[in-house]
Amino acid sequence: MRLNWLCELSAAAETPFWRSDLAARVLQIEALLGADLIARLHGESVVWMGHAPKPASLLKKRMIKCPIFVTALGTSADLPTIVSEFDNLPFQSRSVDAVVMHHALEEVSDPRTVLREATRILAPGGRLIVFGFNPWSLLGIRRGFASLLPDRLAQLRLVNPIRLFDWFTLLGLELDAPPAYGGFVLLWDRFLSKSIVPSASQIPFGGLVVTSAVKQQATMHFKKLASKSRQKLAPVAYPRIAT
């Protein structure tokens, strides 16, 4: 008996994941989880990092003068697109008002480098939104059987949300909203009632998690030095010259 129906992840390798039925449900849930956060985005320029072009089009509905889609796979979205590696973004430091990382940390060998690069281009006071799969979920448990039942998500490096929050602190980012979790029955919801409506929760076991943080303004504190009185010259003894 085949077990591929458990999560629909064992489809043909040539089929892109973001065109699968499971991906459609992922995007549906994420649209709900991140609706309020995306609605807050505004400014001169906002960068969307990821490989799924459809959700990036949400930036066109916001008050953003220059929304940009950055991908490493060469896919194009319905807005200006740049093909670039996520750990070497072609933007100046502190040049964008917001960065959205749509599963961008999971498809690289070192997610810390990518997060540092996204923070570099983010202006002080700018917002960083991160979409990701939650390893502490049924989906994370499913990946434990990837050696027996290979799937298209087996190569992803799921980031522990607690570790992600620690990286935020080290990079000068501060959470501005509680993380939202969803997709608790993501792998089997197609076999359940069609009336199930995805909902957000703060229970940290959903298959999907969305976090939002703000880059803090760097501050410098100057310590006032106490004024010191000028030291008097010490008397020096000279030998008496005989006349």
PDB file of C-alpha atoms in Angstrom:
ATOM      1  CA  MET A   1       0.000   0.000   0.000  1.00  0.00           C
ATOM      2  CA  ARG A   2       1.414   3.332  -0.997  1.00  0.00           C
ATOM      3  CA  LEU A   3       1.714   6.033   1.672  1.00  0.00           C
ATOM      4  CA  ASN A   4       2.312   8.965  -0.652  1.00  0.00           C
ATOM      5  CA  TRP A   5      -1.160  10.361   0.053  1.00  0.00           C
ATOM      6  CA  LEU A   6      -0.052  11.265   3.590  1.00  0.00           C
ATOM      7  CA  CYS A   7       1.168  14.682   2.493  1.00  0.00           C
ATOM      8  CA  GLU A   8       1.287  14.755  -1.308  1.00  0.00           C
ATOM      9  CA  LEU A   9       4.990  15.492  -1.186  1.00  0.00           C
ATOM     10  CA  SER A  10       6.184  12.507  -3.199  1.00  0.00           C
ATOM     11  CA  ALA A  11       5.056  13.783  -6.571  1.00  0.00           C
ATOM     12  CA  ALA A  12       7.361  13.834  -9.576  1.00  0.00           C
ATOM     13  CA  ALA A  13      10.558  15.779  -9.005  1.00  0.00           C
ATOM     14  CA  GLU A  14      10.008  17.854 -12.138  1.00  0.00           C
ATOM     15  CA  THR A  15       6.810  19.317 -10.700  1.00  0.00           C
ATOM     16  CA  PRO A  16       7.634  22.547  -8.823  1.00  0.00           C
ATOM     17  CA  PHE A  17       6.416  22.429  -5.248  1.00  0.00           C
ATOM     18  CA  TRP A  18       4.777  25.870  -5.420  1.00  0.00           C
ATOM     19  CA  ARG A  19       2.484  24.569  -8.183  1.00  0.00           C
ATOM     20  CA  SER A  20       1.258  21.572  -6.186  1.00  0.00           C
ATOM     21  CA  ASP A  21      -2.058  21.195  -4.353  1.00  0.00           C
ATOM     22  CA  LEU A  22      -0.280  21.229  -0.999  1.00  0.00           C
ATOM     23  CA  ALA A  23       1.403  24.521  -1.872  1.00  0.00           C
ATOM     24  CA  ALA A  24      -1.972  26.022  -2.752  1.00  0.00           C
ATOM     25  CA  ARG A  25      -3.212  25.233   0.753  1.00  0.00           C
ATOM     26  CA  VAL A  26       0.019  26.568   2.259  1.00  0.00           C
ATOM     27  CA  LEU A  27      -0.459  29.897   0.460  1.00  0.00           C
ATOM     28  CA  GLN A  28      -4.107  30.023   1.519  1.00  0.00           C
ATOM     29  CA  ILE A  29      -3.210  29.646   5.187  1.00  0.00           C
ATOM     30  CA  GLU A  30      -0.281  32.052   4.976  1.00  0.00           C
ATOM     31  CA  ALA A  31      -2.463  34.694   3.351  1.00  0.00           C
ATOM     32  CA  LEU A  32      -4.599  34.588   6.488  1.00  0.00           C
ATOM     33  CA  LEU A  33      -1.696  34.456   8.955  1.00  0.00           C
ATOM     34  CA  GLY A  34       0.161  37.366   7.382  1.00  0.00           C
ATOM     35  CA  ALA A  35      -2.759  39.529   6.260  1.00  0.00           C
ATOM     36  CA  ASP A  36      -2.396  42.135   9.024  1.00  0.00           C
ATOM     37  CA  LEU A  37       1.388  42.235   8.738  1.00  0.00           C
ATOM     38  CA  ILE A  38       1.404  42.688   4.962  1.00  0.00           C
ATOM     39  CA  ALA A  39      -1.256  45.400   5.304  1.00  0.00           C
ATOM     40  CA  ARG A  40       1.169  47.440   7.431  1.00  0.00           C
ATOM     41  CA  LEU A  41       3.840  47.561   4.726  1.00  0.00           C
ATOM     42  CA  HIS A  42       4.411  50.897   3.078  1.00  0.00           C
ATOM     43  CA  GLY A  43       7.238  53.107   1.935  1.00  0.00           C
ATOM     44  CA  GLU A  44       9.567  53.751  -0.953  1.00  0.00           C
ATOM     45  CA  SER A  45      10.809  50.200  -1.567  1.00  0.00           C
ATOM     46  CA  VAL A  46       9.975  46.725  -0.229  1.00  0.00           C
ATOM     47  CA  VAL A  47      11.821  43.504  -1.115  1.00  0.00           C
ATOM     48  CA  TRP A  48      10.058  40.118  -1.271  1.00  0.00           C
ATOM     49  CA  MET A  49      12.506  37.178  -1.106  1.00  0.00           C
ATOM     50  CA  GLY A  50      11.281  33.741  -2.147  1.00  0.00           C
ATOM     51  CA  HIS A  51      10.518  31.336  -4.977  1.00  0.00           C
ATOM     52  CA  ALA A  52       6.709  31.563  -5.106  1.00  0.00           C
ATOM     53  CA  PRO A  53       5.745  34.518  -7.332  1.00  0.00           C
ATOM     54  CA  LYS A  54       2.008  34.480  -6.590  1.00  0.00           C
ATOM     55  CA  PRO A  55       2.080  35.728  -2.970  1.00  0.00           C
ATOM     56  CA  ALA A  56       4.625  38.425  -3.892  1.00  0.00           C
ATOM     57  CA  SER A  57       1.931  40.150  -5.949  1.00  0.00           C
ATOM     58  CA  LEU A  58       0.285  41.170  -2.653  1.00  0.00           C
ATOM     59  CA  LEU A  59       2.789  44.022  -2.496  1.00  0.00           C
ATOM     60  CA  LYS A  60       1.091  45.680  -5.468  1.00  0.00           C
ATOM     61  CA  LYS A  61      -1.986  46.302  -3.309  1.00  0.00           C
ATOM     62  CA  ARG A  62      -0.028  48.210  -0.664  1.00  0.00           C
ATOM     63  CA  MET A  63       1.206  51.798  -0.585  1.00  0.00           C
ATOM     64  CA  ILE A  64       4.652  50.890  -1.903  1.00  0.00           C
ATOM     65  CA  LYS A  65       6.335  52.877  -4.642  1.00  0.00           C
ATOM     66  CA  CYS A  66       8.820  50.194  -5.695  1.00  0.00           C
ATOM     67  CA  PRO A  67       8.001  46.577  -4.745  1.00  0.00           C
ATOM     68  CA  ILE A  68      10.739  44.127  -5.809  1.00  0.00           C
ATOM     69  CA  PHE A  69      10.657  40.328  -6.078  1.00  0.00           C
ATOM     70  CA  VAL A  70      14.024  38.610  -5.475  1.00  0.00           C
ATOM     71  CA  THR A  71      14.441  34.927  -6.343  1.00  0.00           C
ATOM     72  CA  ALA A  72      17.342  32.571  -6.953  1.00  0.00           C
ATOM     73  CA  LEU A  73      15.478  30.285  -9.383  1.00  0.00           C
ATOM     74  CA  GLY A  74      14.809  32.687 -12.219  1.00  0.00           C
ATOM     75  CA  THR A  75      11.027  32.673 -11.798  1.00  0.00           C
ATOM     76  CA  SER A  76       9.270  35.947 -12.515  1.00  0.00           C
ATOM     77  CA  ALA A  77       6.453  37.644 -10.648  1.00  0.00           C
ATOM     78  CA  ASP A  78       3.916  40.295 -11.573  1.00  0.00           C
ATOM     79  CA  LEU A  79       6.315  43.024 -10.393  1.00  0.00           C
ATOM     80  CA  PRO A  80       9.980  43.952 -10.953  1.00  0.00           C
ATOM     81  CA  THR A  81      12.070  40.805 -10.500  1.00  0.00           C
ATOM     82  CA  ILE A  82      15.757  40.374  -9.634  1.00  0.00           C
ATOM     83  CA  VAL A  83      17.533  37.018  -9.855  1.00  0.00           C
ATOM     84  CA  SER A  84      20.080  36.862  -7.054  1.00  0.00           C
ATOM     85  CA  GLU A  85      21.443  34.610  -4.345  1.00  0.00           C
ATOM     86  CA  PHE A  86      19.833  35.397  -1.021  1.00  0.00           C
ATOM     87  CA  ASP A  87      23.159  35.717   0.781  1.00  0.00           C
ATOM     88  CA  ASN A  88      24.433  38.421  -1.590  1.00  0.00           C
ATOM     89  CA  LEU A  89      21.627  40.872  -2.281  1.00  0.00           C
ATOM     90  CA  PRO A  90      22.317  43.656  -4.829  1.00  0.00           C
ATOM     91  CA  PHE A  91      21.107  46.478  -2.588  1.00  0.00           C
ATOM     92  CA  GLN A  92      22.901  49.120  -0.593  1.00  0.00           C
ATOM     93  CA  SER A  93      22.898  48.923   3.177  1.00  0.00           C
ATOM     94  CA  ARG A  94      19.887  50.527   4.871  1.00  0.00           C
ATOM     95  CA  SER A  95      18.205  51.129   1.516  1.00  0.00           C
ATOM     96  CA  VAL A  96      14.809  49.369   1.764  1.00  0.00           C
ATOM     97  CA  ASP A  97      11.833  50.006   4.034  1.00  0.00           C
ATOM     98  CA  ALA A  98      10.765  46.377   4.522  1.00  0.00           C
ATOM     99  CA  VAL A  99      11.826  42.837   3.673  1.00  0.00           C
ATOM    100  CA  VAL A 100       9.512  39.832   3.369  1.00  0.00           C
ATOM    101  CA  MET A 101      11.259  36.448   3.527  1.00  0.00           C
ATOM    102  CA  HIS A 102       8.876  33.838   2.141  1.00  0.00           C
ATOM    103  CA  HIS A 103      10.497  30.475   3.042  1.00  0.00           C
ATOM    104  CA  ALA A 104      13.825  32.022   2.017  1.00  0.00           C
ATOM    105  CA  LEU A 105      15.709  30.789   5.094  1.00  0.00           C
ATOM    106  CA  GLU A 106      14.831  27.150   4.449  1.00  0.00           C
ATOM    107  CA  GLU A 107      16.385  26.786   1.007  1.00  0.00           C
ATOM    108  CA  VAL A 108      19.940  27.869   1.838  1.00  0.00           C
ATOM    109  CA  SER A 109      22.848  26.133   3.534  1.00  0.00           C
ATOM    110  CA  ASP A 110      23.368  28.885   6.118  1.00  0.00           C
ATOM    111  CA  PRO A 111      20.149  30.718   7.094  1.00  0.00           C
ATOM    112  CA  ARG A 112      22.081  33.004   9.462  1.00  0.00           C
ATOM    113  CA  THR A 113      23.986  34.536   6.560  1.00  0.00           C
ATOM    114  CA  VAL A 114      20.772  35.203   4.641  1.00  0.00           C
ATOM    115  CA  LEU A 115      19.089  36.757   7.675  1.00  0.00           C
ATOM    116  CA  ARG A 116      22.134  38.961   8.264  1.00  0.00           C
ATOM    117  CA  GLU A 117      22.060  40.076   4.630  1.00  0.00           C
ATOM    118  CA  ALA A 118      18.360  40.943   4.827  1.00  0.00           C
ATOM    119  CA  THR A 119      19.003  42.946   7.988  1.00  0.00           C
ATOM    120  CA  ARG A 120      21.857  44.771   6.291  1.00  0.00           C
ATOM    121  CA  ILE A 121      19.690  46.214   3.526  1.00  0.00           C
ATOM    122  CA  LEU A 122      16.861  47.056   5.929  1.00  0.00           C
ATOM    123  CA  ALA A 123      16.652  50.681   7.033  1.00  0.00           C
ATOM    124  CA  PRO A 124      16.407  51.439  10.763  1.00  0.00           C
ATOM    125  CA  GLY A 125      12.756  51.262  11.763  1.00  0.00           C
ATOM    126  CA  GLY A 126      12.043  48.959   8.808  1.00  0.00           C
ATOM    127  CA  ARG A 127      10.015  45.775   9.152  1.00  0.00           C
ATOM    128  CA  LEU A 128      11.119  42.199   8.518  1.00  0.00           C
ATOM    129  CA  ILE A 129       8.443  39.517   7.981  1.00  0.00           C
ATOM    130  CA  VAL A 130       9.459  35.845   7.890  1.00  0.00           C
ATOM    131  CA  PHE A 131       7.227  33.022   6.598  1.00  0.00           C
ATOM    132  CA  GLY A 132       8.385  29.485   7.315  1.00  0.00           C
ATOM    133  CA  PHE A 133       7.551  25.882   8.057  1.00  0.00           C
ATOM    134  CA  ASN A 134       7.553  24.980  11.744  1.00  0.00           C
ATOM    135  CA  PRO A 135       9.764  21.986  12.674  1.00  0.00           C
ATOM    136  CA  TRP A 136       7.707  21.466  15.868  1.00  0.00           C
ATOM    137  CA  SER A 137       4.635  20.260  13.977  1.00  0.00           C
ATOM    138  CA  LEU A 138       3.214  17.264  12.145  1.00  0.00           C
ATOM    139  CA  LEU A 139       4.988  18.475   9.043  1.00  0.00           C
ATOM    140  CA  GLY A 140       8.294  18.526  10.923  1.00  0.00           C
ATOM    141  CA  ILE A 141       7.671  14.984  12.180  1.00  0.00           C
ATOM    142  CA  ARG A 142       6.863  13.912   8.618  1.00  0.00           C
ATOM    143  CA  ARG A 143      10.306  15.083   7.489  1.00  0.00           C
ATOM    144  CA  GLY A 144      11.812  12.570   9.899  1.00  0.00           C
ATOM    145  CA  PHE A 145      10.672   9.804   7.542  1.00  0.00           C
ATOM    146  CA  ALA A 146      12.158  11.472   4.452  1.00  0.00           C
ATOM    147  CA  SER A 147      14.830   8.764   4.174  1.00  0.00           C
ATOM    148  CA  LEU A 148      12.112   6.131   3.802  1.00  0.00           C
ATOM    149  CA  LEU A 149       9.603   8.207   1.873  1.00  0.00           C
ATOM    150  CA  PRO A 150      11.489  10.937   0.001  1.00  0.00           C
ATOM    151  CA  ASP A 151       9.600  14.126  -0.713  1.00  0.00           C
ATOM    152  CA  ARG A 152      10.164  17.570  -2.169  1.00  0.00           C
ATOM    153  CA  LEU A 153      10.585  19.206   1.245  1.00  0.00           C
ATOM    154  CA  ALA A 154      13.262  16.814   2.480  1.00  0.00           C
ATOM    155  CA  GLN A 155      16.080  19.171   1.464  1.00  0.00           C
ATOM    156  CA  LEU A 156      14.730  22.141   3.384  1.00  0.00           C
ATOM    157  CA  ARG A 157      16.388  23.317   6.589  1.00  0.00           C
ATOM    158  CA  LEU A 158      13.490  24.140   8.883  1.00  0.00           C
ATOM    159  CA  VAL A 159      14.454  26.886  11.323  1.00  0.00           C
ATOM    160  CA  ASN A 160      13.470  26.544  14.965  1.00  0.00           C
ATOM    161  CA  PRO A 161      11.371  29.645  15.839  1.00  0.00           C
ATOM    162  CA  ILE A 162      13.137  30.008  19.200  1.00  0.00           C
ATOM    163  CA  ARG A 163      16.517  30.046  17.456  1.00  0.00           C
ATOM    164  CA  LEU A 164      15.144  32.568  14.959  1.00  0.00           C
ATOM    165  CA  PHE A 165      14.130  34.885  17.803  1.00  0.00           C
ATOM    166  CA  ASP A 166      17.659  34.652  19.212  1.00  0.00           C
ATOM    167  CA  TRP A 167      19.080  35.667  15.833  1.00  0.00           C
ATOM    168  CA  PHE A 168      16.715  38.631  15.784  1.00  0.00           C
ATOM    169  CA  THR A 169      18.124  39.848  19.082  1.00  0.00           C
ATOM    170  CA  LEU A 170      21.726  39.491  17.924  1.00  0.00           C
ATOM    171  CA  LEU A 171      20.994  41.483  14.748  1.00  0.00           C
ATOM    172  CA  GLY A 172      19.178  44.315  16.509  1.00  0.00           C
ATOM    173  CA  LEU A 173      15.681  43.200  15.523  1.00  0.00           C
ATOM    174  CA  GLU A 174      12.773  43.320  17.957  1.00  0.00           C
ATOM    175  CA  LEU A 175       9.527  41.373  17.625  1.00  0.00           C
ATOM    176  CA  ASP A 176       6.612  43.762  17.191  1.00  0.00           C
ATOM    177  CA  ALA A 177       3.854  41.124  17.220  1.00  0.00           C
ATOM    178  CA  PRO A 178       3.415  37.621  18.661  1.00  0.00           C
ATOM    179  CA  PRO A 179       4.301  34.898  16.122  1.00  0.00           C
ATOM    180  CA  ALA A 180       1.242  33.435  14.383  1.00  0.00           C
ATOM    181  CA  TYR A 181       0.964  29.684  13.835  1.00  0.00           C
ATOM    182  CA  GLY A 182      -1.412  27.832  11.513  1.00  0.00           C
ATOM    183  CA  GLY A 183      -1.846  24.711   9.409  1.00  0.00           C
ATOM    184  CA  PHE A 184      -2.207  22.291  12.310  1.00  0.00           C
ATOM    185  CA  VAL A 185      -3.696  19.644   9.995  1.00  0.00           C
ATOM    186  CA  LEU A 186      -1.921  20.852   6.886  1.00  0.00           C
ATOM    187  CA  LEU A 187      -0.956  17.378   5.680  1.00  0.00           C
ATOM    188  CA  TRP A 188      -4.420  15.877   5.935  1.00  0.00           C
ATOM    189  CA  ASP A 189      -6.853  18.761   5.632  1.00  0.00           C
ATOM    190  CA  ARG A 190      -7.920  17.713   2.115  1.00  0.00           C
ATOM    191  CA  PHE A 191      -9.388  14.539   3.615  1.00  0.00           C
ATOM    192  CA  LEU A 192     -11.301  16.430   6.298  1.00  0.00           C
ATOM    193  CA  SER A 193     -14.397  18.543   6.057  1.00  0.00           C
ATOM    194  CA  LYS A 194     -14.391  21.197   3.346  1.00  0.00           C
ATOM    195  CA  SER A 195     -15.900  23.581   5.870  1.00  0.00           C
ATOM    196  CA  ILE A 196     -12.678  23.814   7.913  1.00  0.00           C
ATOM    197  CA  VAL A 197     -11.494  27.419   7.856  1.00  0.00           C
ATOM    198  CA  PRO A 198      -7.794  28.067   8.521  1.00  0.00           C
ATOM    199  CA  SER A 199      -7.212  30.149  11.631  1.00  0.00           C
ATOM    200  CA  ALA A 200      -4.244  31.771  13.338  1.00  0.00           C
ATOM    201  CA  SER A 201      -3.088  30.744  16.792  1.00  0.00           C
ATOM    202  CA  GLN A 202      -0.223  31.378  19.200  1.00  0.00           C
ATOM    203  CA  ILE A 203       0.057  27.666  20.013  1.00  0.00           C
ATOM    204  CA  PRO A 204       3.555  26.867  18.641  1.00  0.00           C
ATOM    205  CA  PHE A 205       2.743  23.568  16.922  1.00  0.00           C
ATOM    206  CA  GLY A 206       1.221  24.619  13.612  1.00  0.00           C
ATOM    207  CA  GLY A 207       2.881  23.584  10.379  1.00  0.00           C
ATOM    208  CA  LEU A 208       3.355  27.234   9.390  1.00  0.00           C
ATOM    209  CA  VAL A 209       4.677  30.198  11.350  1.00  0.00           C
ATOM    210  CA  VAL A 210       4.823  33.908  10.524  1.00  0.00           C
ATOM    211  CA  THR A 211       6.952  36.344  12.513  1.00  0.00           C
ATOM    212  CA  SER A 212       7.451  40.102  12.293  1.00  0.00           C
ATOM    213  CA  ALA A 213      10.273  42.219  13.688  1.00  0.00           C
ATOM    214  CA  VAL A 214      11.457  45.821  13.433  1.00  0.00           C
ATOM    215  CA  LYS A 215      15.066  46.915  13.032  1.00  0.00           C
ATOM    216  CA  GLN A 216      16.070  49.110  15.926  1.00  0.00           C
ATOM    217  CA  GLN A 217      17.778  52.450  15.494  1.00  0.00           C
ATOM    218  CA  ALA A 218      21.415  52.216  16.455  1.00  0.00           C
ATOM    219  CA  THR A 219      22.205  54.581  19.307  1.00  0.00           C
ATOM    220  CA  MET A 220      25.486  55.828  20.725  1.00  0.00           C
ATOM    221  CA  HIS A 221      25.911  56.871  24.319  1.00  0.00           C
ATOM    222  CA  PHE A 222      28.646  59.365  25.124  1.00  0.00           C
ATOM    223  CA  LYS A 223      30.116  59.427  28.588  1.00  0.00           C
ATOM    224  CA  LYS A 224      30.949  62.834  29.904  1.00  0.00           C
ATOM    225  CA  LEU A 225      34.470  62.950  31.189  1.00  0.00           C
ATOM    226  CA  ALA A 226      35.093  64.699  34.452  1.00  0.00           C
ATOM    227  CA  SER A 227      37.155  67.837  34.013  1.00  0.00           C
ATOM    228  CA  LYS A 228      40.548  67.735  35.623  1.00  0.00           C
ATOM    229  CA  SER A 229      42.409  70.724  36.928  1.00  0.00           C
ATOM    230  CA  ARG A 230      45.690  71.468  35.255  1.00  0.00           C
ATOM    231  CA  GLN A 231      48.509  69.902  37.141  1.00  0.00           C
ATOM    232  CA  LYS A 232      51.173  72.276  38.392  1.00  0.00           C
ATOM    233  CA  LEU A 233      54.743  71.677  37.422  1.00  0.00           C
ATOM    234  CA  ALA A 234      56.759  70.125  40.182  1.00  0.00           C
ATOM    235  CA  PRO A 235      59.792  72.172  41.308  1.00  0.00           C
ATOM    236  CA  VAL A 236      63.081  70.875  40.023  1.00  0.00           C
ATOM    237  CA  ALA A 237      66.289  71.262  41.985  1.00  0.00           C
ATOM    238  CA  TYR A 238      69.279  72.599  40.064  1.00  0.00           C
ATOM    239  CA  PRO A 239      72.844  72.456  41.339  1.00  0.00           C
ATOM    240  CA  ARG A 240      74.124  75.745  42.685  1.00  0.00           C
ATOM    241  CA  ILE A 241      76.651  77.358  40.418  1.00  0.00           C
ATOM    242  CA  ALA A 242      79.644  78.728  42.243  1.00  0.00           C
ATOM    243  CA  THR A 243      80.728  82.208  41.303  1.00  0.00           C
TER     244      THR A 243
END
